Amino acid sequence: MTLMASDYDWSLIWESRGVLATATLMALKVASVALLLSVVIGLLFAVWRLAPARFSWPAALYINIFRGVPALVSVIWVYFGLGIVLDVRLSVFEASVIALVLLYSAFLAEIFRAALLAIPKGQQEAGLALGLTRWQTFAGVMLPQAAKIAMPNIGSMLIGMIKDTSTFVVIGLAEVVYVSQSIVATTYQPFVLYTAAAAIYVVLAFVIDYIFRLVEKSMGAGAEGPLIKALTTRRRRRLEALATGHMSSAPLPVTRRS
Amino acid sequence: MTSSANGFSAVTGGDLSAGAAIPGGEARPVMVQLKGIRKRFGDKEVIRGVDLQVRKGEHVVIFGPSGSGKSTLLRTANLLEQPQEGSIVMGGVEYGPEARKQRSKRGSPVTLRRSVGMVFQQFNLFPHLTAVENIAFPLRRVKHMGRIEAERKAADSLEQVGLRRWAAHYPSQLSGGQQQRVAIARALSLDPQVMLFDEPTSALDVELVGEVLGVMRRLAEAGMTMVIVTHELKFARDIGDLNIYMEDGAIVEAGTREIYDHPSDPRTQRFLKAVL
């Protein structure tokens, strides 16, 4: 018996829209929480990694190990290993987040390190010469510039994280592949449902890429497009008022002329 | 300490002479002192024991061939380069490696830098901030001003260098000359007692050099204490009170503007003959 195209029941996707949407949200939730944590931890590792080699080797070791571990292994280590070692009962959600953070904080550390190294040396010197402390220089001069450089890559990391949640079916995370698999079990339509799953990942990738590029563009010079203009209107108006000198003598708080 | 302490704000009012009356020579108090500065990069010693006194209101010019150590010397003055030996004395406080030995009155680099302004060859404006924010951001952090107050003061600083209407522009939208003027305004807004200029016009197209030198000239006339590393010897001859020729990490010759017309050391003579 050969499989015919007419055997594929595409209406299944529409019929399953509710559970697929819930599963997509779950994937997004796990990936978003993990991204936030990974950004913070990755930044710490990036700064640590930039220290002289005799201090930074543990960071380098961590980064090189966890960049190489597959998500599937990571989540099994965390869910079946970490819980026992630390003697805590991790939920599926917690284990999923930790598994992603372990991997992606390593990737993000490298992204931030490259971004920080891409900033000309004169920027830090200018900050210090103005009398800013090392921390103020880092937070106010280096970090905003590094964030802009890193932004598209951070978006790629989020896309990767969402895709990696598909392997967490092994610990029973109710994400897109888990739900697809359970529908396949009763309908015998793997081609249809896994194609639907792939379509969901691809659409998410497009949306995330668009959002992160928008954020990147809104940072600093060359901000354009109606959305960015609208988001930065207040700041732009304030600065342009300074340029014409209208606000120079206005009392505090600034009031608009009637 | 108010912003008018450096006299430059008088420029806004069009009265360039206010605060410019500097009585002659030696009576003026010493503002900054470099003592026995030595700096090595690896095996190579680039500053080989330099002493230098800068008096209040004085305009010190340092010139010399590339690689003579003049920029490095300037950068040790605010500890952007940490010398291996020597110290910087300013306002009764000693900074640098020698100062470390006497715990009592040593100062931190941050304290030193808060009374020393610096202008770089490459401007080093912050590209993610507009012109006015480039000035307002350090005002907020160093002078603890609120956003509105800092931005207003920043706009006034831009006015002094003729760039108020460029306040909302990013550095990438400004010419090199405009960027350097913003950088000067940024350093001045923090009320430094001394301004360091590290080849401020070397990265500029020739037609833009004039506007930056113009701002520096007004600043000099307003009585600011300045140390300038430059290749613009015509400008140097105009404003230099103390003119220093450096070669191989040491001061070869120092003196009044006579140094340009009648250098006494053969090395100075050779350099000036080559560049003038």
Short mmCIF file of C-alpha atoms in Angstrom, two decimals:
data_model
loop_
_atom_site.label_atom_id
_atom_site.label_comp_id
_atom_site.label_asym_id
_atom_site.label_seq_id
_atom_site.Cartn_x
_atom_site.Cartn_y
_atom_site.Cartn_z
CA MET A 1 0.00 0.00 0.00
CA THR A 2 1.38 3.39 -0.95
CA LEU A 3 0.65 6.53 0.92
CA MET A 4 -1.34 9.05 -1.13
CA ALA A 5 -1.37 12.79 -0.69
CA SER A 6 -5.09 12.51 -0.21
CA ASP A 7 -4.46 10.45 2.91
CA TYR A 8 -3.15 13.53 4.67
CA ASP A 9 -5.83 15.12 6.77
CA TRP A 10 -4.73 18.77 7.00
CA SER A 11 -7.94 19.74 8.76
CA LEU A 12 -6.44 18.09 11.84
CA ILE A 13 -4.28 21.16 12.37
CA TRP A 14 -7.25 23.48 12.60
CA GLU A 15 -9.09 21.01 14.83
CA SER A 16 -6.08 20.87 17.17
CA ARG A 17 -5.50 24.63 17.19
CA GLY A 18 -6.37 24.96 20.86
CA VAL A 19 -3.85 22.46 22.20
CA LEU A 20 -1.21 23.54 19.70
CA ALA A 21 -1.58 27.17 20.83
CA THR A 22 -1.29 26.17 24.48
CA ALA A 23 1.80 24.11 23.66
CA THR A 24 3.33 27.03 21.74
CA LEU A 25 2.77 29.29 24.72
CA MET A 26 4.46 26.74 26.97
CA ALA A 27 7.49 26.63 24.67
CA LEU A 28 7.59 30.43 24.61
CA LYS A 29 7.28 30.62 28.38
CA VAL A 30 10.14 28.21 29.03
CA ALA A 31 12.36 29.86 26.41
CA SER A 32 11.62 33.43 27.57
CA VAL A 33 12.31 32.77 31.23
CA ALA A 34 15.46 30.87 30.26
CA LEU A 35 16.54 33.72 27.96
CA LEU A 36 16.24 36.32 30.72
CA LEU A 37 18.31 34.20 33.11
CA SER A 38 20.81 33.29 30.39
CA VAL A 39 21.35 36.94 29.46
CA VAL A 40 22.23 37.83 33.04
CA ILE A 41 24.40 34.77 33.66
CA GLY A 42 25.95 34.96 30.17
CA LEU A 43 26.93 38.57 30.79
CA LEU A 44 28.61 37.61 34.06
CA PHE A 45 30.53 34.82 32.32
CA ALA A 46 31.49 37.22 29.49
CA VAL A 47 33.01 39.69 31.94
CA TRP A 48 34.70 36.89 33.85
CA ARG A 49 36.02 35.42 30.59
CA LEU A 50 37.56 38.82 29.71
CA ALA A 51 39.65 38.81 32.89
CA PRO A 52 43.32 37.75 32.67
CA ALA A 53 43.70 34.04 31.82
CA ARG A 54 44.84 32.99 35.30
CA PHE A 55 41.45 34.10 36.68
CA SER A 56 39.20 33.43 33.71
CA TRP A 57 39.95 29.77 32.97
CA PRO A 58 36.93 28.43 34.92
CA ALA A 59 34.66 30.64 32.80
CA ALA A 60 36.36 29.44 29.62
CA LEU A 61 35.96 25.83 30.77
CA TYR A 62 32.27 26.27 31.56
CA ILE A 63 31.61 27.95 28.21
CA ASN A 64 33.41 25.30 26.20
CA ILE A 65 31.71 22.41 27.98
CA PHE A 66 28.15 23.64 27.83
CA ARG A 67 28.32 24.94 24.27
CA GLY A 68 28.97 21.35 23.28
CA VAL A 69 26.24 19.59 25.27
CA PRO A 70 23.00 18.73 23.40
CA ALA A 71 19.79 20.05 24.95
CA LEU A 72 18.45 16.51 25.28
CA VAL A 73 21.39 15.49 27.47
CA SER A 74 21.25 18.71 29.44
CA VAL A 75 17.61 18.25 30.41
CA ILE A 76 18.17 14.62 31.40
CA TRP A 77 21.14 15.63 33.54
CA VAL A 78 19.09 18.33 35.21
CA TYR A 79 15.82 16.44 35.65
CA PHE A 80 17.24 13.08 36.70
CA GLY A 81 20.64 14.18 38.04
CA LEU A 82 20.64 17.69 39.49
CA GLY A 83 17.50 17.07 41.48
CA ILE A 84 19.12 14.08 43.19
CA VAL A 85 22.45 15.80 43.79
CA LEU A 86 20.82 18.88 45.33
CA ASP A 87 18.08 16.81 46.91
CA VAL A 88 15.26 18.90 45.47
CA ARG A 89 12.26 17.84 43.43
CA LEU A 90 12.42 19.92 40.25
CA SER A 91 9.25 20.42 38.26
CA VAL A 92 9.32 19.68 34.53
CA PHE A 93 9.12 23.43 33.88
CA GLU A 94 12.02 24.24 36.24
CA ALA A 95 14.18 21.47 34.83
CA SER A 96 13.49 22.68 31.30
CA VAL A 97 14.46 26.25 32.15
CA ILE A 98 17.65 25.22 33.96
CA ALA A 99 18.64 22.89 31.11
CA LEU A 100 18.37 25.76 28.63
CA VAL A 101 20.13 28.26 30.90
CA LEU A 102 23.12 25.91 31.28
CA LEU A 103 23.58 25.78 27.49
CA TYR A 104 22.57 29.24 26.43
CA SER A 105 24.37 31.21 29.12
CA ALA A 106 27.51 29.70 27.59
CA PHE A 107 26.50 30.80 24.08
CA LEU A 108 25.44 34.24 25.29
CA ALA A 109 28.72 34.66 27.18
CA GLU A 110 30.54 34.31 23.88
CA ILE A 111 28.13 36.68 22.14
CA PHE A 112 28.59 39.33 24.84
CA ARG A 113 32.33 38.82 24.93
CA ALA A 114 32.57 39.40 21.18
CA ALA A 115 30.28 42.44 21.46
CA LEU A 116 32.32 43.97 24.29
CA LEU A 117 35.55 43.37 22.37
CA ALA A 118 34.05 45.06 19.30
CA ILE A 119 33.76 48.37 21.14
CA PRO A 120 36.75 50.65 20.45
CA LYS A 121 39.15 50.99 23.39
CA GLY A 122 38.69 54.77 23.34
CA GLN A 123 35.12 54.40 24.60
CA GLN A 124 36.17 52.99 27.95
CA GLU A 125 39.02 55.49 28.18
CA ALA A 126 36.63 58.37 27.51
CA GLY A 127 34.31 57.18 30.27
CA LEU A 128 37.15 56.85 32.76
CA ALA A 129 38.70 60.18 31.72
CA LEU A 130 35.37 61.89 32.46
CA GLY A 131 35.64 60.68 36.03
CA LEU A 132 33.19 57.80 35.79
CA THR A 133 33.98 54.77 37.93
CA ARG A 134 34.77 51.44 36.25
CA TRP A 135 31.25 50.24 37.00
CA GLN A 136 29.62 53.44 35.70
CA THR A 137 31.70 53.19 32.55
CA PHE A 138 30.70 49.56 32.07
CA ALA A 139 27.00 50.13 32.72
CA GLY A 140 26.61 53.42 30.91
CA VAL A 141 29.13 53.25 28.07
CA MET A 142 30.09 49.65 27.31
CA LEU A 143 26.90 47.74 28.06
CA PRO A 144 24.47 49.78 25.91
CA GLN A 145 26.81 49.53 22.95
CA ALA A 146 27.44 45.82 23.49
CA ALA A 147 23.70 45.20 23.81
CA LYS A 148 23.04 46.83 20.45
CA ILE A 149 25.77 44.78 18.79
CA ALA A 150 24.54 41.58 20.42
CA MET A 151 20.81 42.14 19.86
CA PRO A 152 20.34 40.17 16.59
CA ASN A 153 22.36 37.28 18.02
CA ILE A 154 20.29 37.29 21.21
CA GLY A 155 17.25 36.90 18.96
CA SER A 156 18.88 33.91 17.28
CA MET A 157 19.51 32.40 20.71
CA LEU A 158 15.82 32.73 21.60
CA ILE A 159 14.88 31.01 18.35
CA GLY A 160 17.34 28.23 19.17
CA MET A 161 15.95 27.90 22.68
CA ILE A 162 12.39 27.52 21.42
CA LYS A 163 13.48 24.80 19.01
CA ASP A 164 15.41 23.05 21.77
CA THR A 165 12.28 22.85 23.92
CA SER A 166 11.11 20.23 21.38
CA THR A 167 13.56 17.74 22.87
CA PHE A 168 12.07 18.23 26.34
CA VAL A 169 9.32 15.87 25.28
CA VAL A 170 11.56 13.27 26.96
CA ILE A 171 10.72 14.63 30.41
CA GLY A 172 7.12 15.34 29.43
CA LEU A 173 7.13 19.10 28.93
CA ALA A 174 3.79 19.90 27.26
CA GLU A 175 5.29 21.80 24.35
CA VAL A 176 4.63 21.63 20.61
CA VAL A 177 6.25 18.30 19.77
CA TYR A 178 4.81 16.64 22.88
CA VAL A 179 1.31 17.70 21.89
CA SER A 180 1.86 16.77 18.24
CA GLN A 181 3.11 13.35 19.29
CA SER A 182 0.04 12.70 21.43
CA ILE A 183 -2.27 13.67 18.57
CA VAL A 184 -0.29 11.47 16.19
CA ALA A 185 -0.80 8.57 18.58
CA THR A 186 -4.55 8.64 17.98
CA THR A 187 -4.72 9.93 14.40
CA TYR A 188 -1.69 8.34 12.69
CA GLN A 189 -0.94 11.60 10.89
CA PRO A 190 2.72 12.28 11.74
CA PHE A 191 3.47 14.10 8.49
CA VAL A 192 0.66 16.58 9.01
CA LEU A 193 1.27 17.26 12.67
CA TYR A 194 5.06 17.51 12.55
CA THR A 195 4.74 19.82 9.56
CA ALA A 196 2.39 21.92 11.65
CA ALA A 197 4.93 21.90 14.47
CA ALA A 198 7.68 23.00 12.09
CA ALA A 199 5.45 25.76 10.73
CA ILE A 200 4.92 27.05 14.26
CA TYR A 201 8.70 27.18 14.88
CA VAL A 202 9.33 28.93 11.57
CA VAL A 203 6.66 31.57 12.17
CA LEU A 204 8.01 32.20 15.67
CA ALA A 205 11.51 32.55 14.23
CA PHE A 206 10.34 35.21 11.78
CA VAL A 207 8.49 37.15 14.46
CA ILE A 208 11.35 37.00 16.96
CA ASP A 209 13.90 38.01 14.36
CA TYR A 210 11.74 40.99 13.39
CA ILE A 211 11.25 42.09 17.01
CA PHE A 212 14.94 41.88 17.90
CA ARG A 213 15.98 43.80 14.79
CA LEU A 214 13.43 46.44 15.67
CA VAL A 215 14.88 46.74 19.16
CA GLU A 216 18.40 46.92 17.71
CA LYS A 217 17.39 49.69 15.33
CA SER A 218 15.68 51.67 18.04
CA MET A 219 18.98 51.85 19.96
CA GLY A 220 21.10 54.82 18.98
CA ALA A 221 21.57 56.63 15.70
CA GLY A 222 19.61 55.88 12.55
CA ALA A 223 16.37 55.02 14.34
CA GLU A 224 13.73 55.03 11.66
CA GLY A 225 10.32 53.70 10.75
CA PRO A 226 6.98 54.83 12.18
CA LEU A 227 6.98 52.35 15.07
CA ILE A 228 10.38 53.36 16.39
CA LYS A 229 9.59 57.04 15.87
CA ALA A 230 6.43 56.59 17.91
CA LEU A 231 8.24 54.73 20.70
CA THR A 232 10.92 57.41 21.05
CA THR A 233 8.74 60.47 20.53
CA ARG A 234 8.96 61.88 24.05
CA ARG A 235 12.72 61.67 24.28
CA ARG A 236 13.15 63.09 20.77
CA ARG A 237 10.83 66.02 21.51
CA ARG A 238 12.68 66.77 24.74
CA LEU A 239 16.09 66.74 23.05
CA GLU A 240 14.91 68.77 20.09
CA ALA A 241 13.48 71.36 22.47
CA LEU A 242 16.93 71.64 24.03
CA ALA A 243 18.39 72.19 20.57
CA THR A 244 16.20 75.21 19.96
CA GLY A 245 16.72 76.48 23.49
CA HIS A 246 13.03 76.51 24.39
CA MET A 247 13.54 74.44 27.50
CA SER A 248 16.70 76.09 28.65
CA SER A 249 14.94 78.54 30.93
CA ALA A 250 11.79 76.57 31.66
CA PRO A 251 11.01 76.01 35.35
CA LEU A 252 11.05 72.55 36.90
CA PRO A 253 9.12 70.42 36.27
CA VAL A 254 8.96 71.28 32.63
CA THR A 255 5.55 72.55 31.60
CA ARG A 256 4.28 72.97 28.12
CA ARG A 257 3.54 76.47 26.93
CA SER A 258 -0.16 77.08 26.41
CA MET B 1 32.99 75.41 42.38
CA THR B 2 30.81 76.85 39.64
CA SER B 3 31.03 76.44 35.91
CA SER B 4 32.33 79.96 35.55
CA ALA B 5 35.44 79.02 37.50
CA ASN B 6 37.19 78.12 34.28
CA GLY B 7 36.12 81.40 32.74
CA PHE B 8 34.94 79.74 29.58
CA SER B 9 31.29 80.42 30.21
CA ALA B 10 32.13 84.09 29.77
CA VAL B 11 32.31 83.23 26.09
CA THR B 12 28.54 82.94 25.95
CA GLY B 13 28.22 86.55 26.95
CA GLY B 14 30.71 87.53 24.27
CA ASP B 15 33.20 88.79 26.82
CA LEU B 16 36.25 86.73 26.00
CA SER B 17 38.58 88.67 28.24
CA ALA B 18 36.77 87.83 31.47
CA GLY B 19 39.05 85.75 33.59
CA ALA B 20 41.75 85.89 30.99
CA ALA B 21 43.99 88.30 32.82
CA ILE B 22 46.82 86.05 33.88
CA PRO B 23 49.55 87.87 35.77
CA GLY B 24 53.02 86.96 34.61
CA GLY B 25 54.94 83.85 35.28
CA GLU B 26 56.29 82.23 38.36
CA ALA B 27 53.91 83.68 40.94
CA ARG B 28 51.04 81.56 39.69
CA PRO B 29 50.35 78.50 41.85
CA VAL B 30 51.26 75.06 40.56
CA MET B 31 48.17 73.23 39.38
CA VAL B 32 49.59 69.86 38.41
CA GLN B 33 52.99 68.39 38.98
CA LEU B 34 54.41 65.28 37.34
CA LYS B 35 57.32 63.88 39.31
CA GLY B 36 59.82 61.39 37.93
CA ILE B 37 57.37 59.67 35.59
CA ARG B 38 58.65 56.42 34.09
CA LYS B 39 56.54 54.19 31.89
CA ARG B 40 57.48 50.91 30.27
CA PHE B 41 55.54 48.81 27.78
CA GLY B 42 57.19 45.43 28.19
CA ASP B 43 60.92 45.97 27.78
CA LYS B 44 60.55 49.29 26.04
CA GLU B 45 60.76 52.36 28.22
CA VAL B 46 58.62 55.04 26.59
CA ILE B 47 58.76 57.70 29.32
CA ARG B 48 62.19 57.95 30.88
CA GLY B 49 61.91 60.05 33.98
CA VAL B 50 59.91 63.19 33.20
CA ASP B 51 59.27 66.07 35.60
CA LEU B 52 56.78 68.75 34.69
CA GLN B 53 55.01 71.57 36.48
CA VAL B 54 51.87 73.13 35.11
CA ARG B 55 50.84 76.41 36.68
CA LYS B 56 47.32 77.76 36.96
CA GLY B 57 46.18 79.37 33.72
CA GLU B 58 49.28 78.21 31.91
CA HIS B 59 49.19 76.74 28.41
CA VAL B 60 51.70 73.97 28.04
CA VAL B 61 52.43 72.65 24.57
CA ILE B 62 54.20 69.33 24.05
CA PHE B 63 55.52 68.58 20.58
CA GLY B 64 57.93 66.12 19.05
CA PRO B 65 58.17 63.24 16.59
CA SER B 66 55.74 60.29 16.63
CA GLY B 67 56.75 57.74 19.19
CA SER B 68 58.48 60.31 21.37
CA GLY B 69 56.13 59.46 24.23
CA LYS B 70 54.25 62.76 24.35
CA SER B 71 50.76 61.19 24.19
CA THR B 72 51.74 58.55 26.73
CA LEU B 73 53.03 61.26 29.06
CA LEU B 74 49.75 63.13 28.74
CA ARG B 75 47.82 59.95 29.46
CA THR B 76 49.77 59.31 32.64
CA ALA B 77 48.65 62.75 33.87
CA ASN B 78 45.14 61.37 34.44
CA LEU B 79 46.32 57.81 35.00
CA LEU B 80 44.82 56.39 31.81
CA GLU B 81 48.34 54.99 31.64
CA GLN B 82 49.63 53.82 34.98
CA PRO B 83 53.33 54.74 35.21
CA GLN B 84 55.72 52.24 36.81
CA GLU B 85 57.45 55.05 38.68
CA GLY B 86 56.67 58.60 39.65
CA SER B 87 53.61 60.43 40.79
CA ILE B 88 51.13 63.13 39.91
CA VAL B 89 50.44 65.83 42.47
CA MET B 90 47.28 67.83 42.21
CA GLY B 91 45.40 69.85 44.81
CA GLY B 92 47.74 68.68 47.58
CA VAL B 93 47.03 65.03 46.85
CA GLU B 94 49.53 62.63 45.37
CA TYR B 95 48.53 59.99 42.83
CA GLY B 96 50.35 57.14 41.14
CA PRO B 97 52.76 54.38 42.19
CA GLU B 98 54.98 56.53 44.44
CA ALA B 99 51.92 57.80 46.27
CA ARG B 100 51.01 54.24 47.17
CA LYS B 101 53.95 54.04 49.53
CA GLN B 102 52.64 56.84 51.72
CA ARG B 103 49.16 55.85 52.70
CA SER B 104 48.16 59.22 54.18
CA LYS B 105 47.33 61.46 51.22
CA ARG B 106 47.22 59.23 48.19
CA GLY B 107 44.29 59.70 45.84
CA SER B 108 42.31 57.37 43.65
CA PRO B 109 42.41 57.72 39.84
CA VAL B 110 38.69 58.57 39.84
CA THR B 111 39.28 61.57 42.12
CA LEU B 112 42.15 62.79 39.97
CA ARG B 113 40.16 62.43 36.77
CA ARG B 114 37.28 64.42 38.19
CA SER B 115 39.44 67.54 38.17
CA VAL B 116 41.18 66.79 34.87
CA GLY B 117 39.37 67.00 31.53
CA MET B 118 40.66 65.18 28.50
CA VAL B 119 40.09 65.51 24.76
CA PHE B 120 41.16 62.64 22.51
CA GLN B 121 42.46 62.44 18.97
CA GLN B 122 39.54 60.17 18.01
CA PHE B 123 36.93 62.30 19.88
CA ASN B 124 35.54 59.20 21.62
CA LEU B 125 31.99 60.46 21.81
CA PHE B 126 29.52 57.81 22.89
CA PRO B 127 27.81 56.70 19.65
CA HIS B 128 24.64 55.48 21.37
CA LEU B 129 23.91 58.93 22.82
CA THR B 130 22.99 62.22 21.17
CA ALA B 131 25.31 65.22 21.47
CA VAL B 132 23.44 66.64 24.44
CA GLU B 133 23.22 63.23 26.15
CA ASN B 134 26.95 62.72 25.69
CA ILE B 135 27.40 65.69 27.98
CA ALA B 136 24.41 65.10 30.24
CA PHE B 137 25.27 61.47 31.06
CA PRO B 138 28.58 62.20 32.84
CA LEU B 139 26.99 65.23 34.51
CA ARG B 140 24.35 62.93 35.98
CA ARG B 141 26.86 60.34 37.17
CA VAL B 142 29.73 62.56 38.28
CA LYS B 143 27.83 65.65 39.46
CA HIS B 144 24.72 63.72 40.52
CA MET B 145 22.39 66.01 38.57
CA GLY B 146 18.83 65.08 37.62
CA ARG B 147 18.08 64.35 33.99
CA ILE B 148 16.41 67.66 33.16
CA GLU B 149 19.00 69.76 34.97
CA ALA B 150 21.87 67.83 33.37
CA GLU B 151 20.41 68.09 29.89
CA ARG B 152 19.84 71.80 30.30
CA LYS B 153 23.40 72.37 31.44
CA ALA B 154 24.61 70.15 28.59
CA ALA B 155 22.69 72.25 26.07
CA ASP B 156 24.30 75.37 27.51
CA SER B 157 27.72 73.72 27.13
CA LEU B 158 26.91 73.00 23.49
CA GLU B 159 25.99 76.66 23.07
CA GLN B 160 29.51 77.58 24.15
CA VAL B 161 30.98 75.64 21.25
CA GLY B 162 28.29 76.86 18.86
CA LEU B 163 26.48 73.53 18.58
CA ARG B 164 23.26 73.94 20.52
CA ARG B 165 21.11 73.28 17.48
CA TRP B 166 22.88 69.95 16.97
CA ALA B 167 21.91 68.80 20.48
CA ALA B 168 19.58 66.01 19.32
CA HIS B 169 22.01 64.65 16.71
CA TYR B 170 24.06 61.51 17.18
CA PRO B 171 27.85 61.67 16.76
CA SER B 172 27.59 59.77 13.47
CA GLN B 173 25.46 62.61 12.14
CA LEU B 174 28.10 65.25 12.94
CA SER B 175 31.31 66.21 11.14
CA GLY B 176 34.65 65.43 12.77
CA GLY B 177 35.10 69.06 13.77
CA GLN B 178 31.65 69.16 15.33
CA GLN B 179 32.30 65.90 17.17
CA GLN B 180 35.51 67.25 18.62
CA ARG B 181 33.75 70.43 19.74
CA VAL B 182 31.10 68.30 21.49
CA ALA B 183 33.91 66.34 23.13
CA ILE B 184 35.49 69.58 24.36
CA ALA B 185 32.12 70.80 25.68
CA ARG B 186 31.63 67.43 27.40
CA ALA B 187 34.94 67.67 29.22
CA LEU B 188 34.41 71.34 30.13
CA SER B 189 30.92 70.83 31.52
CA LEU B 190 32.42 68.90 34.44
CA ASP B 191 34.38 71.99 35.58
CA PRO B 192 37.89 70.56 35.26
CA GLN B 193 40.79 72.52 36.65
CA VAL B 194 43.08 71.34 33.87
CA MET B 195 42.31 70.32 30.31
CA LEU B 196 44.46 67.77 28.49
CA PHE B 197 44.38 67.70 24.69
CA ASP B 198 45.84 64.64 22.99
CA GLU B 199 46.42 65.63 19.36
CA PRO B 200 42.89 67.04 19.12
CA THR B 201 43.07 67.94 15.43
CA SER B 202 45.14 65.06 14.07
CA ALA B 203 42.13 63.02 12.95
CA LEU B 204 40.40 65.95 11.26
CA ASP B 205 40.22 66.90 7.60
CA VAL B 206 42.26 70.07 7.08
CA GLU B 207 39.23 72.30 6.53
CA LEU B 208 37.84 71.29 9.96
CA VAL B 209 40.99 71.93 11.99
CA GLY B 210 40.28 75.65 12.26
CA GLU B 211 36.97 75.39 14.10
CA VAL B 212 38.47 73.15 16.79
CA LEU B 213 41.56 75.31 17.23
CA GLY B 214 39.20 78.31 17.43
CA VAL B 215 37.39 76.79 20.39
CA MET B 216 40.71 75.92 22.05
CA ARG B 217 42.02 79.43 21.47
CA ARG B 218 38.97 80.97 23.15
CA LEU B 219 39.35 78.54 26.01
CA ALA B 220 42.99 79.55 26.39
CA GLU B 221 42.07 83.23 26.30
CA ALA B 222 39.48 82.58 28.99
CA GLY B 223 42.28 81.44 31.28
CA MET B 224 41.87 77.66 31.30
CA THR B 225 44.92 75.67 32.35
CA MET B 226 45.77 73.51 29.34
CA VAL B 227 48.26 70.84 28.36
CA ILE B 228 48.24 70.27 24.61
CA VAL B 229 50.00 67.57 22.63
CA THR B 230 49.90 68.77 19.05
CA HIS B 231 51.54 68.92 15.65
CA GLU B 232 49.95 72.32 14.93
CA LEU B 233 53.06 74.33 15.67
CA LYS B 234 51.67 77.62 14.37
CA PHE B 235 48.83 77.36 16.86
CA ALA B 236 51.27 76.20 19.53
CA ARG B 237 53.47 79.24 18.98
CA ASP B 238 50.40 81.48 19.36
CA ILE B 239 49.16 80.16 22.69
CA GLY B 240 52.03 78.22 24.27
CA ASP B 241 53.39 79.68 27.52
CA LEU B 242 55.58 76.68 28.18
CA ASN B 243 56.68 74.77 25.10
CA ILE B 244 58.22 71.36 25.48
CA TYR B 245 60.11 69.39 22.87
CA MET B 246 60.14 65.64 23.62
CA GLU B 247 62.16 62.90 22.02
CA ASP B 248 62.72 59.28 23.05
CA GLY B 249 60.59 59.57 26.17
CA ALA B 250 62.41 62.55 27.64
CA ILE B 251 62.09 66.33 27.63
CA VAL B 252 64.84 67.68 25.38
CA GLU B 253 64.10 71.34 25.67
CA ALA B 254 61.46 73.55 27.27
CA GLY B 255 60.88 77.25 27.11
CA THR B 256 58.90 80.21 25.83
CA ARG B 257 57.82 80.51 22.20
CA GLU B 258 61.42 81.48 21.48
CA ILE B 259 61.95 77.74 21.25
CA TYR B 260 60.30 77.71 17.81
CA ASP B 261 62.49 80.49 16.41
CA HIS B 262 65.75 79.83 18.21
CA PRO B 263 65.88 76.26 19.49
CA SER B 264 69.05 75.67 21.47
CA ASP B 265 69.28 71.87 21.32
CA PRO B 266 70.40 70.40 17.99
CA ARG B 267 67.65 67.75 18.22
CA THR B 268 64.98 70.44 18.49
CA GLN B 269 66.61 72.31 15.63
CA ARG B 270 66.57 69.21 13.47
CA PHE B 271 62.89 68.47 14.21
CA LEU B 272 61.72 72.03 13.62
CA LYS B 273 63.70 72.28 10.39
CA ALA B 274 61.98 69.12 9.17
CA VAL B 275 58.42 70.17 9.98
CA LEU B 276 58.36 73.94 9.53
#
